[in-house]
Tab-separated table of C-alpha atoms and ligand atoms in Angstrom:
chain	number	residue	atom	x	y	z
A	192	PRO	CA	-1.168	-15.429	-44.788
A	193	MET	CA	0.665	-14.940	-41.549
A	194	LYS	CA	2.271	-17.890	-39.732
A	195	PRO	CA	0.141	-18.995	-36.772
A	196	VAL	CA	1.481	-17.865	-33.326
A	197	GLN	CA	2.003	-21.021	-31.271
A	198	VAL	CA	0.789	-21.054	-27.618
A	199	LYS	CA	1.444	-23.940	-25.333
A	200	LEU	CA	-1.555	-24.348	-22.967
A	201	VAL	CA	-1.789	-26.947	-20.079
A	202	LEU	CA	-5.040	-27.976	-18.355
A	203	LEU	CA	-4.719	-28.994	-14.656
A	204	GLY	CA	-7.324	-29.809	-11.918
A	205	GLU	CA	-8.820	-32.702	-9.993
A	206	ALA	CA	-9.865	-35.870	-11.549
A	207	ALA	CA	-13.379	-35.786	-13.218
A	208	VAL	CA	-13.901	-32.016	-13.186
A	209	GLY	CA	-14.105	-31.985	-17.043
A	210	LYS	CA	-10.633	-31.000	-18.303
A	211	SER	CA	-10.820	-33.409	-21.286
A	212	SER	CA	-14.426	-32.627	-21.956
A	213	LEU	CA	-13.698	-28.897	-22.182
A	214	VAL	CA	-10.791	-29.550	-24.692
A	215	GLN	CA	-13.067	-32.026	-26.657
A	216	ARG	CA	-15.756	-29.256	-26.955
A	217	PHE	CA	-13.160	-26.651	-27.876
A	218	VAL	CA	-11.264	-28.772	-30.499
A	219	ASN	CA	-14.105	-31.118	-31.909
A	220	ASN	CA	-17.338	-29.480	-30.638
A	221	GLU	CA	-18.242	-32.752	-29.131
A	222	PHE	CA	-19.339	-34.014	-25.680
A	223	GLN	CA	-19.282	-37.510	-24.234
A	224	GLU	CA	-21.518	-38.386	-21.316
A	225	ASN	CA	-19.157	-41.103	-19.728
A	226	LYS	CA	-15.652	-40.070	-20.602
A	227	GLU	CA	-12.733	-42.329	-19.300
A	228	PRO	CA	-10.071	-40.780	-17.083
A	229	THR	CA	-6.927	-39.457	-18.994
A	230	ILE	CA	-3.883	-41.504	-18.422
A	231	GLY	CA	-0.749	-39.423	-18.331
A	232	ALA	CA	-1.803	-36.718	-20.631
A	233	ALA	CA	-3.196	-36.146	-24.074
A	234	PHE	CA	-2.013	-33.583	-26.735
A	235	LEU	CA	-4.364	-31.711	-29.025
A	236	THR	CA	-4.178	-28.543	-31.172
A	237	GLN	CA	-6.737	-25.884	-32.150
A	238	LYS	CA	-6.492	-22.591	-33.777
A	239	THR	CA	-8.360	-19.479	-32.835
A	240	TYR	CA	-8.155	-15.854	-34.112
A	241	VAL	CA	-7.313	-12.515	-32.400
A	242	GLU	CA	-8.010	-9.742	-34.789
A	243	ASP	CA	-5.585	-10.457	-37.741
A	244	LYS	CA	-3.674	-13.098	-35.906
A	245	VAL	CA	-3.913	-16.854	-35.960
A	246	ILE	CA	-3.182	-18.417	-32.606
A	247	LYS	CA	-2.519	-22.103	-32.613
A	248	PHE	CA	-2.971	-23.692	-29.249
A	249	GLU	CA	-0.799	-26.639	-28.454
A	250	ILE	CA	-2.868	-28.146	-25.613
A	251	TRP	CA	-1.671	-30.562	-22.944
A	252	ASP	CA	-4.666	-32.104	-21.293
A	253	THR	CA	-3.219	-33.633	-18.086
A	254	ALA	CA	-4.560	-36.498	-15.945
A	255	GLY	CA	-6.132	-35.377	-12.755
A	256	GLN	CA	-5.667	-38.706	-10.686
A	257	GLU	CA	-3.162	-37.995	-7.972
A	258	ARG	CA	-0.907	-40.805	-9.042
A	259	PHE	CA	-0.008	-38.707	-12.062
A	260	HIS	CA	0.787	-35.378	-10.093
A	261	SER	CA	4.532	-35.751	-10.423
A	262	LEU	CA	4.189	-35.610	-14.235
A	263	ALA	CA	2.581	-32.221	-14.194
A	264	PRO	CA	5.732	-30.113	-14.132
A	265	MET	CA	6.803	-31.574	-17.516
A	266	TYR	CA	3.576	-30.083	-18.998
A	267	TYR	CA	3.423	-26.727	-17.319
A	268	ARG	CA	7.134	-25.905	-17.397
A	269	ASN	CA	7.146	-23.948	-20.714
A	270	ALA	CA	3.439	-23.225	-20.949
A	271	GLN	CA	2.359	-19.686	-21.875
A	272	ALA	CA	-1.242	-20.490	-20.714
A	273	ALA	CA	-2.999	-22.665	-18.198
A	274	VAL	CA	-6.653	-23.513	-17.446
A	275	VAL	CA	-7.210	-24.792	-14.021
A	276	VAL	CA	-10.486	-26.440	-13.771
A	277	TYR	CA	-12.804	-27.185	-10.833
A	278	ASP	CA	-16.376	-28.597	-10.536
A	279	VAL	CA	-19.060	-25.972	-9.215
A	280	THR	CA	-20.821	-28.942	-7.581
A	281	ARG	CA	-17.736	-30.068	-5.610
A	282	ALA	CA	-16.139	-27.682	-3.182
A	283	PRO	CA	-12.922	-29.786	-2.544
A	284	SER	CA	-12.226	-29.472	-6.322
A	285	LEU	CA	-11.725	-25.638	-5.814
A	286	ASP	CA	-9.264	-26.264	-3.113
A	287	ARG	CA	-7.386	-28.571	-5.448
A	288	ALA	CA	-7.416	-25.866	-8.198
A	289	LYS	CA	-6.088	-23.279	-5.745
A	290	SER	CA	-3.145	-25.585	-4.908
A	291	TRP	CA	-2.458	-26.021	-8.659
A	292	ILE	CA	-2.489	-22.180	-9.143
A	293	LYS	CA	-0.029	-21.789	-6.205
A	294	GLU	CA	2.315	-24.378	-7.864
A	295	LEU	CA	2.059	-22.629	-11.199
A	296	GLN	CA	2.726	-19.166	-9.739
A	297	ARG	CA	5.753	-20.546	-7.902
A	298	GLN	CA	7.182	-22.866	-10.563
A	299	ALA	CA	5.794	-22.062	-14.006
A	300	ASN	CA	6.736	-19.195	-16.437
A	301	PRO	CA	6.182	-15.928	-14.630
A	302	ASN	CA	4.188	-14.493	-17.532
A	303	ILE	CA	1.870	-17.401	-17.739
A	304	VAL	CA	-1.898	-16.541	-18.447
A	305	ILE	CA	-3.957	-18.557	-16.092
A	306	ALA	CA	-7.759	-19.051	-16.381
A	307	LEU	CA	-9.837	-20.568	-13.476
A	308	ALA	CA	-12.828	-22.654	-14.878
A	309	GLY	CA	-15.786	-23.575	-12.798
A	310	ASN	CA	-17.200	-26.373	-14.969
A	311	LYS	CA	-20.469	-28.249	-15.016
A	312	LEU	CA	-22.476	-25.170	-14.768
A	313	ASP	CA	-25.336	-27.002	-16.476
A	314	LEU	CA	-25.928	-29.010	-13.370
A	315	VAL	CA	-26.583	-26.071	-11.209
A	316	ASN	CA	-28.523	-24.097	-13.787
A	317	ASP	CA	-30.975	-26.855	-13.747
A	318	ALA	CA	-30.993	-27.189	-10.015
A	319	GLU	CA	-31.596	-23.423	-9.650
A	320	GLN	CA	-34.933	-23.856	-11.570
A	321	GLY	CA	-36.003	-26.666	-9.225
A	322	LEU	CA	-35.095	-30.324	-9.203
A	323	HIS	CA	-32.495	-31.838	-11.529
A	324	SER	CA	-33.068	-35.128	-13.080
A	325	GLU	CA	-30.648	-36.986	-15.220
A	326	GLU	CA	-32.088	-38.684	-18.330
A	327	ASP	CA	-30.107	-41.920	-17.745
A	328	GLY	CA	-30.437	-42.098	-13.904
A	329	HIS	CA	-26.779	-41.588	-13.445
A	330	ASP	CA	-24.878	-38.609	-12.208
A	331	GLU	CA	-21.574	-37.446	-13.747
A	332	ASP	CA	-19.611	-39.956	-11.698
A	333	GLY	CA	-21.565	-42.818	-12.980
A	334	HIS	CA	-23.282	-43.397	-9.687
A	335	GLU	CA	-26.889	-44.286	-9.513
A	336	ASP	CA	-29.091	-41.194	-8.807
A	337	GLY	CA	-32.194	-41.108	-6.532
A	338	GLU	CA	-35.198	-39.930	-8.390
A	339	ASP	CA	-35.057	-36.161	-9.169
A	340	MET	CA	-31.930	-35.793	-7.099
A	341	PRO	CA	-31.129	-32.153	-6.733
A	342	VAL	CA	-27.589	-31.231	-7.581
A	343	THR	CA	-26.507	-28.335	-5.389
A	344	ARG	CA	-23.814	-25.730	-6.201
A	345	GLN	CA	-21.033	-26.017	-3.672
A	346	VAL	CA	-19.001	-23.028	-5.016
A	347	SER	CA	-20.704	-19.676	-5.447
A	348	THR	CA	-19.897	-17.676	-8.377
A	349	GLU	CA	-18.913	-14.669	-6.073
A	350	GLU	CA	-16.477	-16.816	-3.920
A	351	ALA	CA	-14.713	-18.010	-6.964
A	352	ARG	CA	-14.562	-14.571	-8.657
A	353	ILE	CA	-13.312	-12.848	-5.492
A	354	TYR	CA	-10.448	-15.494	-5.290
A	355	ALA	CA	-9.673	-15.231	-9.100
A	356	ASP	CA	-9.388	-11.446	-8.918
A	357	GLU	CA	-7.105	-11.606	-5.829
A	358	ALA	CA	-4.940	-14.192	-7.546
A	359	GLY	CA	-4.846	-12.264	-10.922
A	360	LEU	CA	-6.721	-15.021	-12.966
A	361	LEU	CA	-9.216	-15.002	-15.747
A	362	PHE	CA	-12.295	-16.561	-14.491
A	363	PHE	CA	-15.186	-18.337	-16.325
A	364	GLU	CA	-18.011	-20.592	-15.182
A	365	THR	CA	-18.356	-23.218	-18.087
A	366	SER	CA	-20.270	-26.223	-19.408
A	367	ALA	CA	-18.573	-28.635	-21.668
A	368	LYS	CA	-21.890	-30.430	-21.947
A	369	LEU	CA	-24.021	-27.476	-22.979
A	370	ASP	CA	-21.076	-25.441	-24.656
A	371	LEU	CA	-21.290	-22.519	-22.159
A	372	ASN	CA	-18.256	-20.146	-22.181
A	373	VAL	CA	-15.875	-22.734	-23.738
A	374	GLN	CA	-14.872	-20.846	-26.920
A	375	GLU	CA	-15.244	-17.497	-25.000
A	376	MET	CA	-12.624	-18.722	-22.478
A	377	PHE	CA	-10.126	-19.848	-24.981
A	378	ASN	CA	-10.434	-16.652	-26.962
A	379	GLU	CA	-10.016	-14.457	-23.861
A	380	ILE	CA	-6.842	-16.442	-23.040
A	381	ALA	CA	-5.593	-15.907	-26.626
A	382	ARG	CA	-6.144	-12.134	-26.307
A	383	LYS	CA	-4.134	-12.065	-23.047
A	384	ILE	CA	-1.064	-13.724	-24.408
A	385	PRO	CA	1.751	-11.284	-24.862
A	386	ILE	CA	2.658	-11.506	-28.548
A	387	GLU	CA	5.706	-9.650	-29.673
B	173	GTP	P1	-9.233	-36.917	-15.613
B	173	GTP	O1	-8.847	-37.075	-16.984
B	173	GTP	O2	-9.427	-38.152	-14.793
B	173	GTP	O3	-8.399	-35.898	-14.907
B	173	GTP	O4	-10.731	-36.198	-15.670
B	173	GTP	P2	-11.280	-34.908	-16.545
B	173	GTP	O5	-10.988	-33.757	-15.656
B	173	GTP	O6	-10.656	-34.962	-17.854
B	173	GTP	O7	-12.852	-35.167	-16.693
B	173	GTP	P3	-13.681	-35.698	-17.905
B	173	GTP	O8	-13.613	-34.542	-19.050
B	173	GTP	O9	-13.182	-37.043	-18.198
B	173	GTP	O10	-15.049	-35.724	-17.350
B	173	GTP	C1	-15.479	-36.445	-16.216
B	173	GTP	C2	-16.971	-36.793	-16.290
B	173	GTP	O11	-17.693	-35.538	-16.115
B	173	GTP	C3	-17.307	-37.325	-17.655
B	173	GTP	O12	-18.391	-38.364	-17.398
B	173	GTP	C4	-18.018	-36.196	-18.408
B	173	GTP	O13	-18.971	-36.562	-19.218
B	173	GTP	C5	-18.541	-35.306	-17.341
B	173	GTP	N1	-18.558	-33.945	-17.548
B	173	GTP	C6	-17.521	-33.066	-18.016
B	173	GTP	N2	-17.927	-31.883	-18.243
B	173	GTP	C7	-19.126	-31.747	-17.932
B	173	GTP	C8	-20.069	-30.735	-17.922
B	173	GTP	O14	-19.794	-29.597	-18.318
B	173	GTP	N3	-21.392	-31.061	-17.427
B	173	GTP	C9	-21.640	-32.213	-16.978
B	173	GTP	N4	-23.033	-32.398	-16.682
B	173	GTP	N5	-20.922	-33.317	-16.950
B	173	GTP	C10	-19.531	-33.069	-17.432
B	174	MG	MG1	-9.130	-36.185	-18.631
C-alpha cells in the first residue's frame, strides 16, 4: 500500500458558523446541537481517497472569536488547503469570510486550495418550505425562539457563487447538522491539491 499524502488544512471563519461541527461531521460523522466555542485551535486527522491515492488531512480547526485572531497565521502559514466558513443565515459572516480569504491570498502559501463553505443550509431549506420550528425552542446561538420563528437566508447562493468564482475558490453550501455536502467538499479539495 502507498504511503498517505499528508495535506495540512486550516478552517477559518467567524465564531459559531460551524467550523468545528463540519470537522466533527467529516472526522466522526457526528453532530452536536450545542457545541462549545473552540479555544485556540483543535487538531484532528482524517483520510480520504483520490483514485488510488490516500490523502491524510491534518486539520487545524481554529477559534473564530476575535481574541484568537492573532494566532491564525501559525495555523495557515504552511497550509495546503483552507476551508473558510460562513453562515448562510448571517450576512456579516460572509464579510468576515471575505476578509479571511484576502488575508490568505496575501499571506498564505500561493498554491493554497481554498474552499468557501456556506454552512447551516438546513435552516434555510426548512424556511423555504414555510416556517421553521426548532424542536427544542432554541436557535443555533442558544437563544430562545419565538414560536415557529422563520429563519431567513441572508446570503443567496448566487451572490456567494459569483464571489467565489471571482476569487478563484471552490464553493459549497453545507450542513454539518444534516450532513449535506461535507464529504463532497473535502473530497473536492483533495482532488485539487497538487500532488507531485
Ligand atoms: P468557534 O469555535 O467559536 O469559532 O465556532 P465554530 O465555527 O466552531 O462553530 P460550532 O461548530 O461550535 O457551531 C456553533 C453552533 O452552531 C453550535 O451550536 C452548532 O450545533 C451549530 N451548528 C453548526 N453547524 C450547524 C449546521 O449545519 N446547522 C445547524 N442548524 N446548526 C449548526
Ligand atoms: Mg469551533
